[in-house]
XYZ file of C-alpha atoms in Angstrom:
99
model
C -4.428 -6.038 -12.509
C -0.395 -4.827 -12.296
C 0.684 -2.205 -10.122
C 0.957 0.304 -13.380
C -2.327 -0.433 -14.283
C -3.430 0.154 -11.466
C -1.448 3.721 -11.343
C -3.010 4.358 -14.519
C -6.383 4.667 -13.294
C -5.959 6.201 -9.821
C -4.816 8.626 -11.660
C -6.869 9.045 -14.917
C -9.641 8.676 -11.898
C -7.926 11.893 -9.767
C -7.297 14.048 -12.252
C -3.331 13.583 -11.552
C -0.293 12.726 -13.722
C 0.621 9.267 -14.183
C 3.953 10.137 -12.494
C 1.761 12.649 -9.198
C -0.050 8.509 -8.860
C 3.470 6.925 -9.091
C 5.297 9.342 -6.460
C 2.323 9.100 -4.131
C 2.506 5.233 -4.633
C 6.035 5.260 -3.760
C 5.632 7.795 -0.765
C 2.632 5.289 0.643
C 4.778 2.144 0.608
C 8.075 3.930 1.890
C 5.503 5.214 5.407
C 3.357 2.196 5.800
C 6.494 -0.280 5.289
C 8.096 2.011 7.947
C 5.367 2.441 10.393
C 4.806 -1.629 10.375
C 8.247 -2.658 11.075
C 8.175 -0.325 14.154
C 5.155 -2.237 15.338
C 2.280 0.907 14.162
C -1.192 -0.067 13.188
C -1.899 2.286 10.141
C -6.000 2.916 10.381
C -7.276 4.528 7.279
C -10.842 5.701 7.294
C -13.125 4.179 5.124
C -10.262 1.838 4.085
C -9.245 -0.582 6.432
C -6.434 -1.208 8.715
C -3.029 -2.311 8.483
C -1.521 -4.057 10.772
C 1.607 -6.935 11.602
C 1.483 -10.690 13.139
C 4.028 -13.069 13.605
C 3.834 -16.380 12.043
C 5.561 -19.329 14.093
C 8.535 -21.275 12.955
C 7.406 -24.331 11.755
C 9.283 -27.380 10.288
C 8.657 -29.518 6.639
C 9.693 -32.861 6.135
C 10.513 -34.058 3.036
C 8.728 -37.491 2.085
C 11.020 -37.842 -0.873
C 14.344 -37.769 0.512
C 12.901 -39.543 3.820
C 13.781 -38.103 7.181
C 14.894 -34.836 5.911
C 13.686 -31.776 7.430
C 13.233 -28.245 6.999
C 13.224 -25.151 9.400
C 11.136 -22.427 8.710
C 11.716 -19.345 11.010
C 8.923 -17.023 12.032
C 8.470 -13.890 10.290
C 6.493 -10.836 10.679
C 2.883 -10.828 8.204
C 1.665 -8.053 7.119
C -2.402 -8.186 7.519
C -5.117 -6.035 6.248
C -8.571 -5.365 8.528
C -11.267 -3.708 5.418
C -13.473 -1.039 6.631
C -17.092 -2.089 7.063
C -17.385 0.819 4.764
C -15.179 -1.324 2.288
C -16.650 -4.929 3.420
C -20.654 -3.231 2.650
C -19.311 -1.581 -1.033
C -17.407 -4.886 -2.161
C -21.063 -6.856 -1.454
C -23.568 -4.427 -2.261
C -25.029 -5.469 -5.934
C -25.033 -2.127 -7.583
C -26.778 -0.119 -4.751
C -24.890 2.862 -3.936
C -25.491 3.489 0.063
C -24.663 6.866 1.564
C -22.261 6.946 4.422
């Protein structure tokens, strides 16, 4: 599914504008992008949590062109933690539970 797509029905879904889904879209991503450079865990209820990790620098080596290498620096990841709430929805087969 693409990201208008998936606008359209958040906000067929809400009961909003396409453009009300699109600014809040935009408004999400400008905070949480924000937040996790600055080193914040985002926790949304019922969600999940967002969080950062570093990944270590590494190096390839090219068997083609033979002793050729590669650095790759470390960079910041950007990780997701879903909700039991989420985790128990995703695997339930068609049995709504009550939380």
């Amino acid at each position: 599914m693409l990201k208008k797509e998936f606008l359209d029905k958040v906000a067929e879904n809400a009961g909003l504008y396409k453009y009300q889904a699109y600014m809040f879209w935009k408004a999400f991503e400008e905070v949480l992008i924000e937040e996790l450079r600055q080193g914040e865990k985002i926790k949304i209820d019922c969600f999940g949590t967002f969080y950062t990790s570093e990944s270590k620098e590494y190096k390839i080596t090219n068997t083609i062109a033979k002793n050729s290498e590669c650095q790759v620096p470390a960079q910041k990841r950007i990780r997701l933690k879903p909700s039991k709430i989420i985790k128990r929805k995703l695997n339930s087969k068609g049995i709504e539970e009550n939380e």
